[in-house]
Coordinates of N, CA, C and O in Angstrom, one line a residue:
M735 N 50.3 -60.3 -26.9 CA 50.7 -59.9 -25.8 C 52.0 -59.1 -25.6 O 52.9 -59.9 -26.3
H736 N 52.1 -58.3 -24.7 CA 53.3 -57.3 -24.6 C 53.9 -58.3 -23.6 O 53.5 -59.1 -22.9
Y737 N 55.4 -58.0 -23.5 CA 56.6 -58.6 -22.7 C 56.1 -58.5 -21.1 O 56.0 -59.7 -20.5
A738 N 55.3 -57.3 -20.7 CA 55.3 -56.9 -19.5 C 54.3 -57.9 -19.0 O 54.0 -57.9 -17.9
E739 N 53.0 -57.8 -19.9 CA 51.8 -58.8 -19.5 C 52.2 -60.1 -19.4 O 51.8 -60.8 -18.7
Q740 N 53.1 -60.6 -20.2 CA 53.5 -61.9 -20.1 C 54.3 -62.1 -18.6 O 53.8 -63.2 -18.0
V741 N 54.9 -61.0 -18.4 CA 55.8 -61.2 -17.0 C 54.9 -61.1 -16.0 O 54.6 -62.4 -15.3
W742 N 53.9 -60.2 -15.7 CA 52.9 -60.3 -14.8 C 52.1 -61.6 -14.9 O 51.5 -62.1 -13.9
A743 N 51.3 -62.2 -16.3 CA 50.9 -63.4 -16.3 C 51.1 -64.7 -15.7 O 51.0 -65.3 -14.8
N744 N 52.7 -64.8 -15.7 CA 53.7 -65.5 -15.5 C 53.6 -65.4 -13.8 O 53.7 -66.6 -13.1
K745 N 54.0 -64.6 -13.5 CA 54.0 -64.2 -11.7 C 52.8 -64.7 -11.0 O 52.7 -65.1 -10.3
A746 N 51.9 -64.1 -11.9 CA 50.4 -64.4 -11.2 C 50.2 -65.8 -11.2 O 49.8 -66.4 -10.2
K747 N 50.6 -66.5 -12.2 CA 50.2 -68.2 -12.2 C 50.9 -68.7 -11.3 O 50.7 -69.8 -10.7
A748 N 52.6 -68.2 -11.0 CA 53.1 -68.7 -10.0 C 52.7 -68.9 -8.9 O 53.0 -69.5 -7.8
E749 N 52.4 -67.4 -8.5 CA 51.7 -67.6 -6.9 C 49.8 -67.8 -6.8 O 49.5 -67.6 -5.6
G750 N 49.6 -68.4 -7.8 CA 47.9 -69.0 -7.7 C 47.2 -68.3 -7.9 O 46.0 -68.3 -7.4
I751 N 47.3 -67.0 -8.7 CA 46.4 -66.0 -8.9 C 45.7 -66.0 -10.4 O 46.5 -66.2 -11.1
L752 N 44.6 -66.5 -10.3 CA 44.1 -66.6 -11.4 C 43.7 -65.3 -12.4 O 43.2 -64.3 -11.7
I753 N 43.8 -65.2 -13.6 CA 43.3 -64.1 -14.1 C 42.8 -64.5 -15.8 O 42.8 -65.8 -16.0
G754 N 42.0 -63.8 -16.1 CA 41.3 -64.1 -17.6 C 40.5 -64.8 -17.4 O 39.5 -65.2 -16.3
E755 N 40.7 -66.1 -18.5 CA 39.7 -67.0 -19.0 C 39.8 -68.3 -17.7 O 38.8 -68.7 -17.4
E756 N 40.8 -68.3 -16.9 CA 41.2 -69.2 -15.6 C 40.2 -68.8 -14.7 O 39.6 -69.5 -14.0
R757 N 40.5 -67.5 -14.6 CA 39.3 -66.7 -13.2 C 38.0 -67.2 -13.5 O 37.4 -67.4 -12.6
G758 N 37.5 -67.0 -15.0 CA 36.1 -67.4 -15.4 C 35.8 -68.7 -15.0 O 34.1 -69.1 -14.7
K759 N 36.8 -69.4 -15.5 CA 36.1 -71.1 -15.3 C 36.4 -71.5 -13.7 O 35.5 -72.2 -13.7
A760 N 37.2 -70.9 -13.1 CA 37.2 -70.9 -11.6 C 35.9 -70.4 -10.7 O 35.1 -71.1 -10.3
E761 N 35.4 -69.4 -11.5 CA 33.9 -68.5 -10.8 C 32.7 -69.8 -11.2 O 31.8 -70.0 -10.6
E762 N 32.8 -69.8 -12.5 CA 31.7 -70.7 -13.0 C 31.5 -72.1 -12.5 O 30.5 -72.8 -12.1
R763 N 32.8 -72.9 -12.1 CA 32.8 -73.7 -11.5 C 32.0 -73.9 -10.2 O 31.6 -74.4 -9.4
Q764 N 32.8 -72.9 -9.2 CA 32.1 -72.4 -7.8 C 30.5 -72.4 -7.9 O 29.9 -72.7 -7.0
K765 N 30.1 -71.7 -9.0 CA 28.6 -71.1 -9.1 C 28.2 -72.8 -9.2 O 26.7 -72.6 -8.5
N766 N 28.5 -73.9 -10.3 CA 28.0 -74.8 -10.3 C 27.9 -75.8 -9.1 O 27.0 -76.4 -9.1
I767 N 28.9 -75.5 -8.5 CA 29.0 -76.4 -7.1 C 28.0 -76.0 -6.4 O 27.0 -76.7 -5.8
G768 N 27.5 -74.4 -6.4 CA 26.6 -74.2 -5.2 C 25.1 -74.6 -5.5 O 24.4 -75.0 -4.9
T769 N 24.9 -74.1 -7.0 CA 23.8 -74.7 -7.6 C 23.6 -76.2 -7.1 O 22.1 -76.6 -7.0
A770 N 24.6 -77.0 -7.5 CA 24.4 -78.6 -7.1 C 23.8 -78.6 -5.7 O 23.0 -79.3 -5.3
I771 N 24.7 -78.3 -4.7 CA 24.4 -78.2 -3.4 C 23.0 -77.7 -3.1 O 22.4 -78.6 -2.3
D772 N 22.4 -76.9 -3.5 CA 21.3 -76.0 -3.4 C 20.0 -77.0 -3.8 O 19.0 -77.1 -2.7
M773 N 19.9 -77.3 -5.1 CA 18.9 -78.4 -5.4 C 19.0 -79.8 -4.9 O 18.1 -80.4 -4.6
C774 N 20.0 -80.4 -4.7 CA 20.0 -81.6 -4.1 C 19.4 -81.3 -2.4 O 18.6 -82.0 -2.1
Y775 N 19.9 -80.4 -1.8 CA 19.4 -80.0 -0.3 C 17.7 -79.5 -0.4 O 17.3 -80.1 0.5
S776 N 17.3 -79.1 -1.5 CA 16.2 -78.7 -1.6 C 15.3 -80.0 -2.0 O 13.6 -80.2 -1.6
L777 N 15.9 -80.9 -2.6 CA 15.1 -82.4 -2.8 C 15.4 -83.2 -1.8 O 14.6 -84.3 -1.8
G778 N 16.1 -82.7 -0.6 CA 15.8 -83.8 0.9 C 16.9 -84.6 0.7 O 16.9 -85.7 1.6
V779 N 18.2 -84.3 0.0 CA 19.2 -85.1 0.1 C 20.1 -84.9 1.0 O 20.3 -83.9 1.4
S780 N 20.9 -86.0 1.8 CA 21.3 -85.9 3.2 C 22.8 -85.1 2.5 O 23.3 -85.4 1.6
R781 N 23.4 -84.7 3.5 CA 24.6 -83.9 3.2 C 25.7 -85.0 2.9 O 26.7 -84.4 1.8
D782 N 26.0 -86.1 3.6 CA 26.9 -87.2 3.2 C 26.8 -87.7 1.4 O 27.6 -87.7 0.7
V783 N 25.3 -87.7 1.1 CA 25.0 -88.3 -0.5 C 25.7 -87.0 -1.6 O 26.0 -87.0 -2.4
I784 N 25.2 -85.7 -0.9 CA 25.7 -84.7 -1.7 C 27.1 -84.5 -1.6 O 27.7 -84.0 -3.0
A785 N 27.7 -84.3 -0.5 CA 29.3 -84.6 -0.6 C 29.6 -85.9 -1.4 O 30.6 -85.3 -2.4
Y786 N 29.5 -86.6 -1.4 CA 29.6 -87.8 -2.3 C 29.6 -87.6 -3.9 O 30.3 -87.9 -4.7
H787 N 28.4 -87.0 -4.3 CA 28.0 -86.6 -5.7 C 29.3 -85.4 -6.2 O 29.3 -85.4 -7.3
L788 N 29.5 -84.4 -5.4 CA 30.5 -83.7 -5.4 C 31.5 -84.1 -5.9 O 32.1 -83.7 -6.7
E789 N 32.1 -85.1 -5.0 CA 33.5 -85.9 -5.1 C 33.3 -86.0 -6.6 O 34.3 -86.3 -7.1
K790 N 32.4 -86.9 -7.1 CA 32.7 -87.8 -8.5 C 32.3 -86.6 -9.3 O 33.1 -86.8 -10.6
R791 N 31.5 -85.8 -9.4 CA 31.4 -84.8 -10.8 C 32.3 -83.9 -10.7 O 32.6 -83.3 -11.7
F792 N 32.7 -83.4 -9.5 CA 34.0 -82.2 -9.6 C 35.0 -82.5 -8.8 O 35.8 -81.9 -8.9
Q793 N 35.4 -83.9 -9.0 CA 36.6 -84.6 -8.5 C 37.2 -83.8 -7.4 O 38.3 -83.2 -7.5
L794 N 36.6 -83.8 -6.6 CA 36.7 -82.9 -5.2 C 37.4 -84.4 -4.1 O 36.8 -85.3 -4.1
S795 N 38.0 -83.9 -3.2 CA 38.2 -84.9 -2.1 C 37.0 -85.0 -1.0 O 36.3 -83.8 -1.3
H796 N 37.0 -86.0 0.0 CA 35.9 -86.0 0.3 C 35.8 -85.0 1.7 O 34.3 -84.1 1.6
D797 N 37.0 -84.5 2.2 CA 36.9 -83.5 2.8 C 36.7 -82.1 2.2 O 36.0 -81.2 2.8
E798 N 37.2 -81.7 1.2 CA 36.6 -80.7 0.4 C 35.1 -80.7 0.2 O 34.7 -79.4 0.3
A799 N 34.8 -81.3 -0.4 CA 33.2 -81.7 -0.8 C 32.6 -81.4 0.9 O 31.5 -80.7 0.9
M800 N 32.9 -81.9 2.0 CA 32.0 -82.0 2.8 C 31.9 -80.4 3.6 O 31.3 -79.9 4.0
A801 N 33.3 -79.8 3.5 CA 33.6 -78.2 3.7 C 32.8 -77.8 2.8 O 32.0 -76.7 3.5
L802 N 32.6 -77.7 1.6 CA 31.9 -76.7 0.6 C 30.6 -77.0 1.0 O 29.5 -76.1 1.0
V803 N 29.9 -78.4 1.2 CA 28.4 -78.5 1.9 C 28.2 -77.6 2.8 O 27.2 -77.1 3.3
D804 N 28.8 -77.9 3.9 CA 28.9 -77.5 5.4 C 28.6 -76.0 5.2 O 28.2 -75.3 5.8
K805 N 29.5 -75.2 4.6 CA 29.6 -73.8 4.4 C 28.5 -73.3 3.6 O 27.7 -72.0 3.7
R806 N 28.1 -73.8 2.8 CA 26.9 -73.7 1.6 C 25.7 -73.4 2.3 O 24.8 -72.9 2.3
L807 N 25.3 -74.5 3.5 CA 23.9 -74.7 4.1 C 24.1 -74.2 5.5 O 23.2 -74.5 6.2
S808 N 25.5 -73.8 6.1 CA 25.3 -73.1 7.4 C 24.9 -71.7 7.3 O 24.3 -71.0 6.4

């Protein structure tokens, strides 16, 4: 990696911007969370139970999980 690329990558990381492989992992995680919410909801699972399972599986806080469920199902 060239010096300029290293500087850019470090600056992006410091600012919380995901690049390259990290960005791909974050996108894949979001896709998996959305799929889990859709599948559970289609099976008739309540929002609270879906949020509980998201907390356990994806290591989210209760508020984060509820926000994702509400956003996805609204």
